[in-house]
Short mmCIF file of C-alpha atoms and ligand atoms in Angstrom, two decimals:
data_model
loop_
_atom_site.label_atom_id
_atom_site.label_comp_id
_atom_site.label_asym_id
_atom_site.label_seq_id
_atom_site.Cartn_x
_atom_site.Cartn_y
_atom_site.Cartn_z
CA UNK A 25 122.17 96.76 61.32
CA UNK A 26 122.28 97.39 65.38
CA UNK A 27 125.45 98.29 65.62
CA UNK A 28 125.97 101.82 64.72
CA UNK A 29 129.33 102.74 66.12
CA UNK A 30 132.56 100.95 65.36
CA UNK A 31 134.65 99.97 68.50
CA UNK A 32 138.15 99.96 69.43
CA UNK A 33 138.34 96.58 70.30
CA UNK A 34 140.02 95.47 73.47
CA UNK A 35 141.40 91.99 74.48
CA UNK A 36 139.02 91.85 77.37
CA UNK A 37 135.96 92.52 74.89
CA UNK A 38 136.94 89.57 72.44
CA UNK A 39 134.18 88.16 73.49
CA UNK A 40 132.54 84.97 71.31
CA UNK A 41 129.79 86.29 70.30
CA UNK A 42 127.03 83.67 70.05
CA UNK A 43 125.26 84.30 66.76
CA UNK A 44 126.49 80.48 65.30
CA UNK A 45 127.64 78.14 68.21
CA UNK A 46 125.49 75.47 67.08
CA UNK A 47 127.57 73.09 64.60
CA UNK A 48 124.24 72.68 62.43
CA UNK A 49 123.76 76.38 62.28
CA UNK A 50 127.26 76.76 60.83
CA UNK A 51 127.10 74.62 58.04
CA UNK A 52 123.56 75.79 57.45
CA UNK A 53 125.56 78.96 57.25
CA UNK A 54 128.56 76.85 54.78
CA UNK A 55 124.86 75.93 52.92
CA UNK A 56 124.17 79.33 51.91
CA UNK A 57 121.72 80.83 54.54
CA UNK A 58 121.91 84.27 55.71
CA UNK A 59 124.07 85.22 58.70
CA UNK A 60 122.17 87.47 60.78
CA UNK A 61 118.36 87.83 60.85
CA UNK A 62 116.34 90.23 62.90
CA UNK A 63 115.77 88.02 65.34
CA UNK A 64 119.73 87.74 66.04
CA UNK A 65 120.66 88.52 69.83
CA UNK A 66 121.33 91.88 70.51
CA UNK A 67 124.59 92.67 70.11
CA UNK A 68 124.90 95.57 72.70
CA UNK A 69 127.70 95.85 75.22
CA UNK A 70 129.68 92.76 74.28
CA UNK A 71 132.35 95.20 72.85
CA UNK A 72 134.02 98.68 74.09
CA UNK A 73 132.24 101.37 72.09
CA UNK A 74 134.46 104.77 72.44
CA UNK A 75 134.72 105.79 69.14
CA UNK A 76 132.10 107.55 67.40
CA UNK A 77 133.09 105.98 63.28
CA UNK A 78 130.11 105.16 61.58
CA UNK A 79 129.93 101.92 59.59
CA UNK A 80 130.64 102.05 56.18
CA UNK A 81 127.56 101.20 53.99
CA UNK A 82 128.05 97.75 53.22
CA UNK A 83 126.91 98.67 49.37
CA UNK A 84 130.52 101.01 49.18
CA UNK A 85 132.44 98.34 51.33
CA UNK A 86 131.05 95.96 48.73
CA UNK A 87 131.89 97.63 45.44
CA UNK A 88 134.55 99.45 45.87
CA UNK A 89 137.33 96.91 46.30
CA UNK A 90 141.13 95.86 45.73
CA UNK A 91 141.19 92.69 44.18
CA UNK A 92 143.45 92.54 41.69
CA UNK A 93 143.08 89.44 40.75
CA UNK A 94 140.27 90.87 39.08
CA UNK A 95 141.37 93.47 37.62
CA UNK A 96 142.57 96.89 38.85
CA UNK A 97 139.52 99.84 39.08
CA UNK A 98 137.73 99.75 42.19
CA UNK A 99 134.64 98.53 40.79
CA UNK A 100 136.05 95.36 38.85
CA UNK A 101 136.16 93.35 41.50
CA UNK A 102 131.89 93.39 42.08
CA UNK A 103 131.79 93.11 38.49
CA UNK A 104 134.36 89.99 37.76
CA UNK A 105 134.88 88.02 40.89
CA UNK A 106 131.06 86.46 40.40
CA UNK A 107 133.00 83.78 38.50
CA UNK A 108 135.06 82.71 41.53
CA UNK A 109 134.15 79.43 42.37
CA UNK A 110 133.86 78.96 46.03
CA UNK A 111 132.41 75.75 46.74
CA UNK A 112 134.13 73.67 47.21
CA UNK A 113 137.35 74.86 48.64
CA UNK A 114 140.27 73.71 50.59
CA UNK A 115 143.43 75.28 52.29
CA UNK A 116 147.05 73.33 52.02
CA UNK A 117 148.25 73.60 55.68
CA UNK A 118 152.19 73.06 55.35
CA UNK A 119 155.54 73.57 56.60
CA UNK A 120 156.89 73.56 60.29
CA UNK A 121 153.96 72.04 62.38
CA UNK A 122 152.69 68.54 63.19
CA UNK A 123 149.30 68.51 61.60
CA UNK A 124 150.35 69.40 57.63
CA UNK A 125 147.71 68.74 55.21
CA UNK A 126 144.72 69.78 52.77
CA UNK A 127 141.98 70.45 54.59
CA UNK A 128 138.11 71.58 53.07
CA UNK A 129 136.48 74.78 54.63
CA UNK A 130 133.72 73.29 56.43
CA UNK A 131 136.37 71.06 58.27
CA UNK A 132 138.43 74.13 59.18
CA UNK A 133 135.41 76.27 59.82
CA UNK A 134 132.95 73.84 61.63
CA UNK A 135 134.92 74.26 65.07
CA UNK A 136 135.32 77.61 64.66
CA UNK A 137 132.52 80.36 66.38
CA UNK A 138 132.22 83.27 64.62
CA UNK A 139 131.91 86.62 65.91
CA UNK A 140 131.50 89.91 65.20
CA UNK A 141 134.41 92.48 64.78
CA UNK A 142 133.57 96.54 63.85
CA UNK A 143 137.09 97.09 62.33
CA UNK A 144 138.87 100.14 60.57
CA UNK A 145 140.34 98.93 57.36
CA UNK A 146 143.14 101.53 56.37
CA UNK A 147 144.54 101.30 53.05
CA UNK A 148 147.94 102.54 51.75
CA UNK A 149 146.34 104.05 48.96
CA UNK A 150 145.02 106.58 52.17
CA UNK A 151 141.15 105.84 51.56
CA UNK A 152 139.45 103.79 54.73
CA UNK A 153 135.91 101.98 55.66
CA UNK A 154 134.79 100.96 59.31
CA UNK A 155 133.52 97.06 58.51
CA UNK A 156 131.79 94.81 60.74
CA UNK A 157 133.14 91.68 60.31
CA UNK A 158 132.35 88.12 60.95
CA UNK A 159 135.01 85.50 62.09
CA UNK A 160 137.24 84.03 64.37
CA UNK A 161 140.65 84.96 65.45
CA UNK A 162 143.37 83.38 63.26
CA UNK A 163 145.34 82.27 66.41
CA UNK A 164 142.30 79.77 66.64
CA UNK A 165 142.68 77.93 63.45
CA UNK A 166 146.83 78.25 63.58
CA UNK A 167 147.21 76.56 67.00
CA UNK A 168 144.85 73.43 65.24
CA UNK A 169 148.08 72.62 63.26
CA UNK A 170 150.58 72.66 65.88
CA UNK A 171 152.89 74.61 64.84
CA UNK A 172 156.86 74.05 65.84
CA UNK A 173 159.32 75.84 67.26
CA UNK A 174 160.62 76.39 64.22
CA UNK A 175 157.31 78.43 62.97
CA UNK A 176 158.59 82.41 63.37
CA UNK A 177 156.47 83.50 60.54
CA UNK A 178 152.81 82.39 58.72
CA UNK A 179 152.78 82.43 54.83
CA UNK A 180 149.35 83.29 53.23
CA UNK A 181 148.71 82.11 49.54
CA UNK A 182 145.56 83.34 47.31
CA UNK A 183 143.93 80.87 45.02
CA UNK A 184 145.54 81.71 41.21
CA UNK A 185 143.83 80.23 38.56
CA UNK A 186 143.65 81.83 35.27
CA UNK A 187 140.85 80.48 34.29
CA UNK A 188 138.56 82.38 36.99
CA UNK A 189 140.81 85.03 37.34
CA UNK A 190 141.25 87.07 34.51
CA UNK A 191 143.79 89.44 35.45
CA UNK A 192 146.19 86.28 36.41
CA UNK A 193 146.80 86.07 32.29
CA UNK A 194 148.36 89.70 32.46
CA UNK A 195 151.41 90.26 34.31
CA UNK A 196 150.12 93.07 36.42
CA UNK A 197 151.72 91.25 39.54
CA UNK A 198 153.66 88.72 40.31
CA UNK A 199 151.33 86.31 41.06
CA UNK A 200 149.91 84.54 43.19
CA UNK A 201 148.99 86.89 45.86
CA UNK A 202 151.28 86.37 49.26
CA UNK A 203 151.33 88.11 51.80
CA UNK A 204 152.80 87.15 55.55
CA UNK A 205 152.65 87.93 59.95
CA UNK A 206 154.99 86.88 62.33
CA UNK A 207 154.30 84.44 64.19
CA UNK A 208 153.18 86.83 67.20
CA UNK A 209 151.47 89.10 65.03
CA UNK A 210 149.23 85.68 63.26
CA UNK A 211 148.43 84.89 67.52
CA UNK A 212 147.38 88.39 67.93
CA UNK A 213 143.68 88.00 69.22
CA UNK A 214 142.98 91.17 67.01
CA UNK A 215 144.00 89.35 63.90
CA UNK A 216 141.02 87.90 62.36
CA UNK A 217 139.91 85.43 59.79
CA UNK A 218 136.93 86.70 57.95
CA UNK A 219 133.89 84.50 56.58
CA UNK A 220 131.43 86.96 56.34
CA UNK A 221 130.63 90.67 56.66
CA UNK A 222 127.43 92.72 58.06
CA UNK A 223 126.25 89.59 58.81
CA UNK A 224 126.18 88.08 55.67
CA UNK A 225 128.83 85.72 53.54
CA UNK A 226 131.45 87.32 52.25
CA UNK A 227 131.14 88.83 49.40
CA UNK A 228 133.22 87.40 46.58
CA UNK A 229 134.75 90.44 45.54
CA UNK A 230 135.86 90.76 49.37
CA UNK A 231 137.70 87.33 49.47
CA UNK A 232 135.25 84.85 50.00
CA UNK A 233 135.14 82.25 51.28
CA UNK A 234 138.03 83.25 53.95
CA UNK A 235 140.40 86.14 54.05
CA UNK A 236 143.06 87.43 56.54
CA UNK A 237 141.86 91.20 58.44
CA UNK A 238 144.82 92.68 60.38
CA UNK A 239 143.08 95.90 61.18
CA UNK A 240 146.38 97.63 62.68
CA UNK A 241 148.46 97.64 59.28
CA UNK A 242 147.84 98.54 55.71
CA UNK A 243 144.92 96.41 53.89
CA UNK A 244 147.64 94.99 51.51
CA UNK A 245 148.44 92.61 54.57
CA UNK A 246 144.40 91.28 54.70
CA UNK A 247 144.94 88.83 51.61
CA UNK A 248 141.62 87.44 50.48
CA UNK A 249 140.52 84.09 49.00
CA UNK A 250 142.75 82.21 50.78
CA UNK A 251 144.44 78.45 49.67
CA UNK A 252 147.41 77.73 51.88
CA UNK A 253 149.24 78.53 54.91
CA UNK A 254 152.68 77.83 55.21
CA UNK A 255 154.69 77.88 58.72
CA UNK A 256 158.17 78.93 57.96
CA UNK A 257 161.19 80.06 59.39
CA UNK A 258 162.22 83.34 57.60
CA UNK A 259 159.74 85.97 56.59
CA UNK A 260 158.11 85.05 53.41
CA UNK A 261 158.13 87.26 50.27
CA UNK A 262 155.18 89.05 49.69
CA UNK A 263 153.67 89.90 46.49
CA UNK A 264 154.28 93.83 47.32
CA UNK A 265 157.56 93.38 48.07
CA UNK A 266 158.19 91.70 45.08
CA UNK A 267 156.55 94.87 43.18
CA UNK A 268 158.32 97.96 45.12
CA UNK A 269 160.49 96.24 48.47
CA UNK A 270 160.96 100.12 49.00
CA UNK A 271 157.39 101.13 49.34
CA UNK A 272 155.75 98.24 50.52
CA UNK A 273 157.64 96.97 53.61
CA UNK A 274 156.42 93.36 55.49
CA UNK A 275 155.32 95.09 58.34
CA UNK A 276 153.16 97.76 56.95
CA UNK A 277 152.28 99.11 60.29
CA UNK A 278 149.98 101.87 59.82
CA UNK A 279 152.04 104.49 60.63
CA UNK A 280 151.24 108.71 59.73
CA UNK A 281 154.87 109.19 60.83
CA UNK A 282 156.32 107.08 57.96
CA UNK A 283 155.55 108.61 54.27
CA UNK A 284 154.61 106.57 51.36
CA UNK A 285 157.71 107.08 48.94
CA UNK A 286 155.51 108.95 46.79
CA UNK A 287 152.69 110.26 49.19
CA UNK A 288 152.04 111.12 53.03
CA UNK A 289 150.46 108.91 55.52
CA UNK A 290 149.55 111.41 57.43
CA UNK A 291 146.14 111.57 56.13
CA UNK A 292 143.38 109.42 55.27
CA UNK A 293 139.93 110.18 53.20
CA UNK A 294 136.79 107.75 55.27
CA UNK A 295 134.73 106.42 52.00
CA UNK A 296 131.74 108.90 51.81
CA UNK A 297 133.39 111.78 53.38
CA UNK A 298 134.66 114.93 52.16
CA UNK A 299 137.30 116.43 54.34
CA UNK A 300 140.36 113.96 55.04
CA UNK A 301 140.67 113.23 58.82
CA UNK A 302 144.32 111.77 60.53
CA UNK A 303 145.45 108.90 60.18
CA UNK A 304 146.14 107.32 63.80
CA UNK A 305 149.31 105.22 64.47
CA UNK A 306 148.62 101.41 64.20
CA UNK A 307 145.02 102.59 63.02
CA UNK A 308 144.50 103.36 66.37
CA UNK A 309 145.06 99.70 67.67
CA UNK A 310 148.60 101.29 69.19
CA UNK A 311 147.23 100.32 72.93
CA UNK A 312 146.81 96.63 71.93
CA UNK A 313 149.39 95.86 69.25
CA UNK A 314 152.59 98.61 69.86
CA UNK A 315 153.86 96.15 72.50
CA UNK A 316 154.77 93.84 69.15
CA UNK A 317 157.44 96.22 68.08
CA UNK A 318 158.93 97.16 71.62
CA UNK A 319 162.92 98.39 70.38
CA UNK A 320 162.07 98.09 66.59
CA UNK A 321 162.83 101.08 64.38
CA UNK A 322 159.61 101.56 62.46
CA UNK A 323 161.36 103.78 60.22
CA UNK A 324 163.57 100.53 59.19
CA UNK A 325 160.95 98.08 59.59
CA UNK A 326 158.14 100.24 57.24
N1 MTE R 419 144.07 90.03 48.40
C1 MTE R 419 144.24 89.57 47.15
N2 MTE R 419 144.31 88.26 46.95
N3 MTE R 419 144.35 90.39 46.08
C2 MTE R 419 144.33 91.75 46.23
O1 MTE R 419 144.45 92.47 45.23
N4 MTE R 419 144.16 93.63 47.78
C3 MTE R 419 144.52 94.06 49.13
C4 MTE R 419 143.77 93.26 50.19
N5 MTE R 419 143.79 91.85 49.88
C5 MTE R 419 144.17 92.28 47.54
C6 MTE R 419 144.01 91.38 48.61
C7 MTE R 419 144.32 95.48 49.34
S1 MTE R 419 145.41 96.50 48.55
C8 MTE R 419 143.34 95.97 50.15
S2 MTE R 419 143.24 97.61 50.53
C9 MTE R 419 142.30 95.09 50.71
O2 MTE R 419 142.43 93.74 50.26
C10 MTE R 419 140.94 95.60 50.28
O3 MTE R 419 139.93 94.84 50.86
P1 MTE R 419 138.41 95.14 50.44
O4 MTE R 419 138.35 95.18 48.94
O5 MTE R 419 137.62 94.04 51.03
O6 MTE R 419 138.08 96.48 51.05
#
């Protein structure tokens, strides 16, 4: 890879990066091909670059997963989401906006010019990765559907079939897999939508073909595999929520302040380290994103 360093990503450095402008290239990308090649622009100085994380090996991003869907050990994800059938897929667009409907991927992507994002991904469990992400800011594909007035919070919905997905037979969660933003935090040019990682497709086991990243709160939020969006007016249920309301609140702000009910946050262990380093408030996106939650208590709103 040529980018060694993650980045704390400013607004002014969401820059669109210019690895797939070219319609054709991106559905030779939908077709299968490889992402980046060596002879890929450099990537150098299109993003701030003032924090010294390393990149997580993509083989560790890659295998060590949360995918329930597929079953709950880190490593079942690699190992059972190869049956996930990807092609062809489609996302029901509903609720309060003008343009409703069932739209297939290379429709939603084919507008859409993906770039690059070097992201911490923080998980509640207190593990975290540094991934290098390819996609396009959510706020992109949202605005498409024209949302209403009456749109004060997006609805994500992961694919559930039992027949791919063998944990969907057990009743390990309440399936299907929800998870929600309001409205400002789904415009937030930091949230992302994912197709790919180091430059490659997404990795099944990471939520192909299109997942959610919202680097500032816990990973639970950055559902994977992703078959409809819903504009609604009251904050949707999520599948945590329905689990343990009490230790897995909507906003799941990463926050060191605010305890797990049955461990601190004030740590975190970086995959392939030894010694736990501190965990920073809003995962150290506090500069762009604490503006969402001017007067909120965070304590309240966990
Ligand atoms: N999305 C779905 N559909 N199912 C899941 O089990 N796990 C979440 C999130 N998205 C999950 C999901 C959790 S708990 C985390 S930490 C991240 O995905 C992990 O993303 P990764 O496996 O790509 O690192």
């Amino acid at each position: 890879m040529l980018i060694k360093r993650a980045n704390d990503l400013r607004d002014h450095d969401v820059t669109d990066y210019a690895l797939y402008q070219k319609r054709r290239e991106f559905l030779k990308l939908l077709g299968g091909a490889t992402l980046l090649s060596t002879s890929s622009p450099s990537r150098a100085g299109l993003f701030s670059n003032d924090n010294n994380d390393e990149i997580t090996p993509f083989s560790d991003a890659s295998s060590y997963n949360n995918f329930y869907e597929f079953g709950s050990s880190k490593s079942d994800p690699k190992r059972f989401a190869q049956s996930l059938k990807i092609k062809p897929w489609s996302v029901t667009v509903d609720g309060a906006c003008a343009k409703a409907g069932t739209y297939n991927l290379e429709d939603l992507l084919g507008p859409q010019t993906i770039e690059e994002r070097i992201y911490r991904l923080r998980c509640v469990e207190g593990w975290s990765m540094v991934i290098p992400w390819n996609g396009f800011p959510l706020a992109n594909l949202l605005k498409r559907f024209e949302p209403s007035s009456k749109a004060k919070f997006v609805r994500f919905e992961t694919l559930s079939d039992p027949a791919q997905m063998p944990q969907l037979k057990d009743e390990l969660l309440p399936w299907p897999y929800v998870e929600g933003l309001r409205m400002d935090e789904a415009m937030h040019p930091l949230t992302l939508i994912a197709t790919g990682m180091y430059g490659k497709h997404l990795p099944k086991q990471n939520g192909a073909p299109l997942r959610l990243v919202v680097p500032w709160k816990y990973g639970f939020k950055s559902i994977k595999s992703i078959v409809r969006i819903s504009f609604v007016e009251q904050a949707p249920r999520t599948i945590w929520q329905k689990v343990a309301a009490d230790e897995y609140g909507f906003y799941a702000n990463v926050n060191p302040a605010v305890s797990h009910k049955r461990w601190s946050q004030k740590k975190e262990r970086r995959l392939g380290e030894f010694f736990k380093r501190d965990t920073q408030a809003f995962n150290g996106y506090a500069e762009q994103v604490a503006s969402l939650y001017k007067g909120m208590d965070l304590r309240v709103n966990f």
